[in-house]
Amino acid sequence: QTRSAVRPPMDVTLVIDTSGSMAGAKIENARNAASTLVKSLKDGDIVALDTFSDRAQTVVPPTKLDARSRQQLLEAIARLQPQGSTNMFDGLTMGEAQVAQAPATHSVRRVVVISDGIANVGPSSPETLGAIAQRGLRFQAQVTSLGVGNDYDERTLDALAVNSSGRLYHLSEPKEMASIIKGEMDLLDQTLASNAFVEVV
């Protein structure tokens, strides 16, 4: 049976760890995952790109996707380089603040954190970071965590996903990237409503 309904426009903030611990294969996997996700989104979706190392910064502010802006995002992702320490608290807070400003038309909202999860600057316990992720539920935003490297901090990244009713994936091999991102996008494409409830009488 063919689905007649399509998902509403999506608002996504990519929050990418560019700390020194991400050097080598990790940052390559992070760039590949972010690029694959941007290519999978639809024209009209809104995407922002934030990074965090010693501090968080916005690389690309929330931007509506079209052919030109998609290419600009892909070029910005390709330039990401690792250095410094890991202030995940600031990165997550910044990403959440951007998704909080999503227009009502973009009711599918995600913060996608790509990191090895080894936070070492600012509040960095799984409980504290999980509580930040949970705040996003006030505006129907969930966190998708993509853990890179075989030594990623599963406890921290899992706390982000669990506390926001999101999902955690482990990106250990580049060849897994496309299928994992496709699976996540397929799930998001099936999202026809957010903040819904069922009342049983």
Short mmCIF file of C-alpha atoms in Angstrom, two decimals, residues 44-197:
data_model
loop_
_atom_site.label_atom_id
_atom_site.label_comp_id
_atom_site.label_asym_id
_atom_site.label_seq_id
_atom_site.Cartn_x
_atom_site.Cartn_y
_atom_site.Cartn_z
CA GLY A 44 12.54 23.31 2.31
CA ASP A 45 13.91 21.58 5.43
CA ILE A 46 15.85 23.89 7.76
CA VAL A 47 19.39 22.91 8.76
CA ALA A 48 21.97 24.51 11.06
CA LEU A 49 25.58 23.45 11.67
CA ASP A 50 27.23 23.96 15.07
CA THR A 51 30.57 22.65 16.33
CA PHE A 52 32.06 22.34 19.78
CA SER A 53 35.61 22.02 21.05
CA ASP A 54 36.86 24.50 23.70
CA ARG A 55 33.61 26.35 23.06
CA ALA A 56 30.61 26.05 20.78
CA GLN A 57 30.21 28.04 17.60
CA THR A 58 27.66 28.31 14.82
CA VAL A 59 29.27 27.50 11.48
CA VAL A 60 26.05 27.79 9.45
CA PRO A 61 22.96 29.40 11.05
CA PRO A 62 19.52 27.85 10.50
CA THR A 63 19.12 27.82 6.71
CA LYS A 64 16.32 26.60 4.46
CA LEU A 65 17.64 23.95 2.10
CA ASP A 66 17.80 24.48 -1.64
CA ALA A 67 20.46 23.51 -4.19
CA ARG A 68 22.71 26.44 -3.29
CA SER A 69 22.44 26.28 0.51
CA ARG A 70 22.87 22.50 0.48
CA GLN A 71 26.18 22.89 -1.35
CA GLN A 72 27.30 25.59 1.11
CA LEU A 73 26.54 23.27 4.03
CA LEU A 74 28.45 20.39 2.44
CA GLU A 75 31.46 22.66 1.87
CA ALA A 76 31.35 23.87 5.49
CA ILE A 77 31.22 20.26 6.75
CA ALA A 78 34.20 19.30 4.57
CA ARG A 79 36.29 22.07 6.19
CA LEU A 80 35.76 20.88 9.79
CA GLN A 81 39.04 20.17 11.58
CA PRO A 82 39.62 18.77 15.10
CA GLN A 83 41.43 20.71 17.82
CA GLY A 84 41.00 21.65 21.48
CA SER A 85 38.98 20.13 24.27
CA THR A 86 35.37 18.90 24.40
CA ASN A 87 32.69 21.31 25.61
CA MET A 88 29.64 19.24 24.77
CA PHE A 89 27.47 21.18 27.21
CA ASP A 90 27.86 24.40 25.21
CA GLY A 91 27.40 22.59 21.90
CA LEU A 92 24.22 20.85 23.00
CA THR A 93 22.83 24.04 24.56
CA MET A 94 23.49 26.01 21.37
CA GLY A 95 21.94 23.37 19.13
CA GLU A 96 18.88 23.09 21.32
CA ALA A 97 18.40 26.88 21.33
CA GLN A 98 18.41 26.92 17.53
CA VAL A 99 15.86 24.13 17.19
CA ALA A 100 13.69 25.93 19.77
CA GLN A 101 13.28 28.72 17.22
CA ALA A 102 11.89 26.37 14.55
CA PRO A 103 8.84 27.80 12.80
CA ALA A 104 5.50 26.10 13.41
CA THR A 105 5.58 24.80 9.83
CA HIS A 106 8.64 22.65 10.70
CA SER A 107 7.15 20.37 13.31
CA VAL A 108 9.67 17.52 12.96
CA ARG A 109 12.64 18.74 15.01
CA ARG A 110 15.96 17.03 15.68
CA VAL A 111 19.30 17.83 17.24
CA VAL A 112 21.86 15.44 15.74
CA VAL A 113 24.97 15.15 17.91
CA ILE A 114 28.00 13.52 16.25
CA SER A 115 30.73 12.87 18.82
CA ASP A 116 32.88 10.37 20.64
CA GLY A 117 31.05 11.59 23.73
CA ILE A 118 34.20 12.21 25.79
CA ALA A 119 33.23 15.57 27.31
CA ASN A 120 35.90 17.22 29.48
CA VAL A 121 35.04 20.96 29.66
CA GLY A 122 32.06 22.43 31.47
CA PRO A 123 29.28 20.31 32.99
CA SER A 124 29.97 16.91 31.51
CA SER A 125 28.19 14.16 33.45
CA PRO A 126 25.72 11.97 31.52
CA GLU A 127 23.02 13.09 33.96
CA THR A 128 23.59 16.81 33.33
CA LEU A 129 23.89 16.44 29.56
CA GLY A 130 20.86 14.17 29.50
CA ALA A 131 18.85 16.82 31.35
CA ILE A 132 19.81 19.39 28.69
CA ALA A 133 18.59 17.00 25.98
CA GLN A 134 15.35 16.44 27.88
CA ARG A 135 14.59 20.18 27.84
CA GLY A 136 14.11 19.94 24.10
CA LEU A 137 10.93 17.92 24.60
CA ARG A 138 9.21 21.17 25.56
CA PHE A 139 9.32 22.14 21.89
CA GLN A 140 9.08 18.61 20.44
CA ALA A 141 12.81 18.29 19.72
CA GLN A 142 14.57 14.95 20.07
CA VAL A 143 18.27 14.14 20.03
CA THR A 144 19.79 11.61 17.65
CA SER A 145 23.26 10.61 18.91
CA LEU A 146 25.85 9.28 16.47
CA GLY A 147 28.81 7.81 18.36
CA VAL A 148 32.07 7.67 16.43
CA GLY A 149 35.12 5.54 17.24
CA ASN A 150 35.37 2.30 19.17
CA ASP A 151 36.09 4.18 22.41
CA TYR A 152 33.08 6.50 22.35
CA ASP A 153 31.32 7.25 25.65
CA GLU A 154 28.14 5.23 25.21
CA ARG A 155 26.76 6.28 28.60
CA THR A 156 26.82 9.98 27.75
CA LEU A 157 25.48 9.68 24.21
CA ASP A 158 22.80 7.21 25.32
CA ALA A 159 21.68 9.69 28.00
CA LEU A 160 21.09 12.33 25.32
CA ALA A 161 18.95 9.98 23.25
CA VAL A 162 17.03 8.33 26.11
CA ASN A 163 16.18 11.59 27.89
CA SER A 164 14.77 13.12 24.70
CA SER A 165 13.04 9.96 23.39
CA GLY A 166 15.62 9.94 20.59
CA ARG A 167 18.00 7.33 19.23
CA LEU A 168 21.66 6.32 19.54
CA TYR A 169 23.75 4.84 16.71
CA HIS A 170 27.35 3.64 16.71
CA LEU A 171 29.33 4.64 13.61
CA SER A 172 32.36 2.37 13.76
CA GLU A 173 32.87 1.70 10.05
CA PRO A 174 32.50 4.17 7.16
CA LYS A 175 30.61 1.54 5.17
CA GLU A 176 27.88 1.53 7.82
CA MET A 177 27.28 5.25 7.43
CA ALA A 178 24.90 5.31 4.49
CA SER A 179 22.66 2.52 5.80
CA ILE A 180 22.46 4.02 9.32
CA ILE A 181 21.62 7.50 8.04
CA LYS A 182 19.12 6.04 5.57
CA GLY A 183 17.46 4.10 8.37
CA GLU A 184 17.19 7.22 10.52
CA MET A 185 15.83 9.29 7.63
CA ASP A 186 13.28 6.58 6.81
CA LEU A 187 12.04 6.76 10.39
CA LEU A 188 11.83 10.55 10.23
CA ASP A 189 10.05 10.44 6.89
CA GLN A 190 7.36 8.34 8.57
CA THR A 191 6.79 11.03 11.21
CA LEU A 192 3.40 12.51 10.36
CA ALA A 193 2.71 14.21 13.69
CA SER A 194 4.62 15.35 16.74
CA ASN A 195 3.43 16.08 20.28
CA ALA A 196 0.49 13.73 19.64
CA PHE A 197 -1.42 11.83 22.32
#
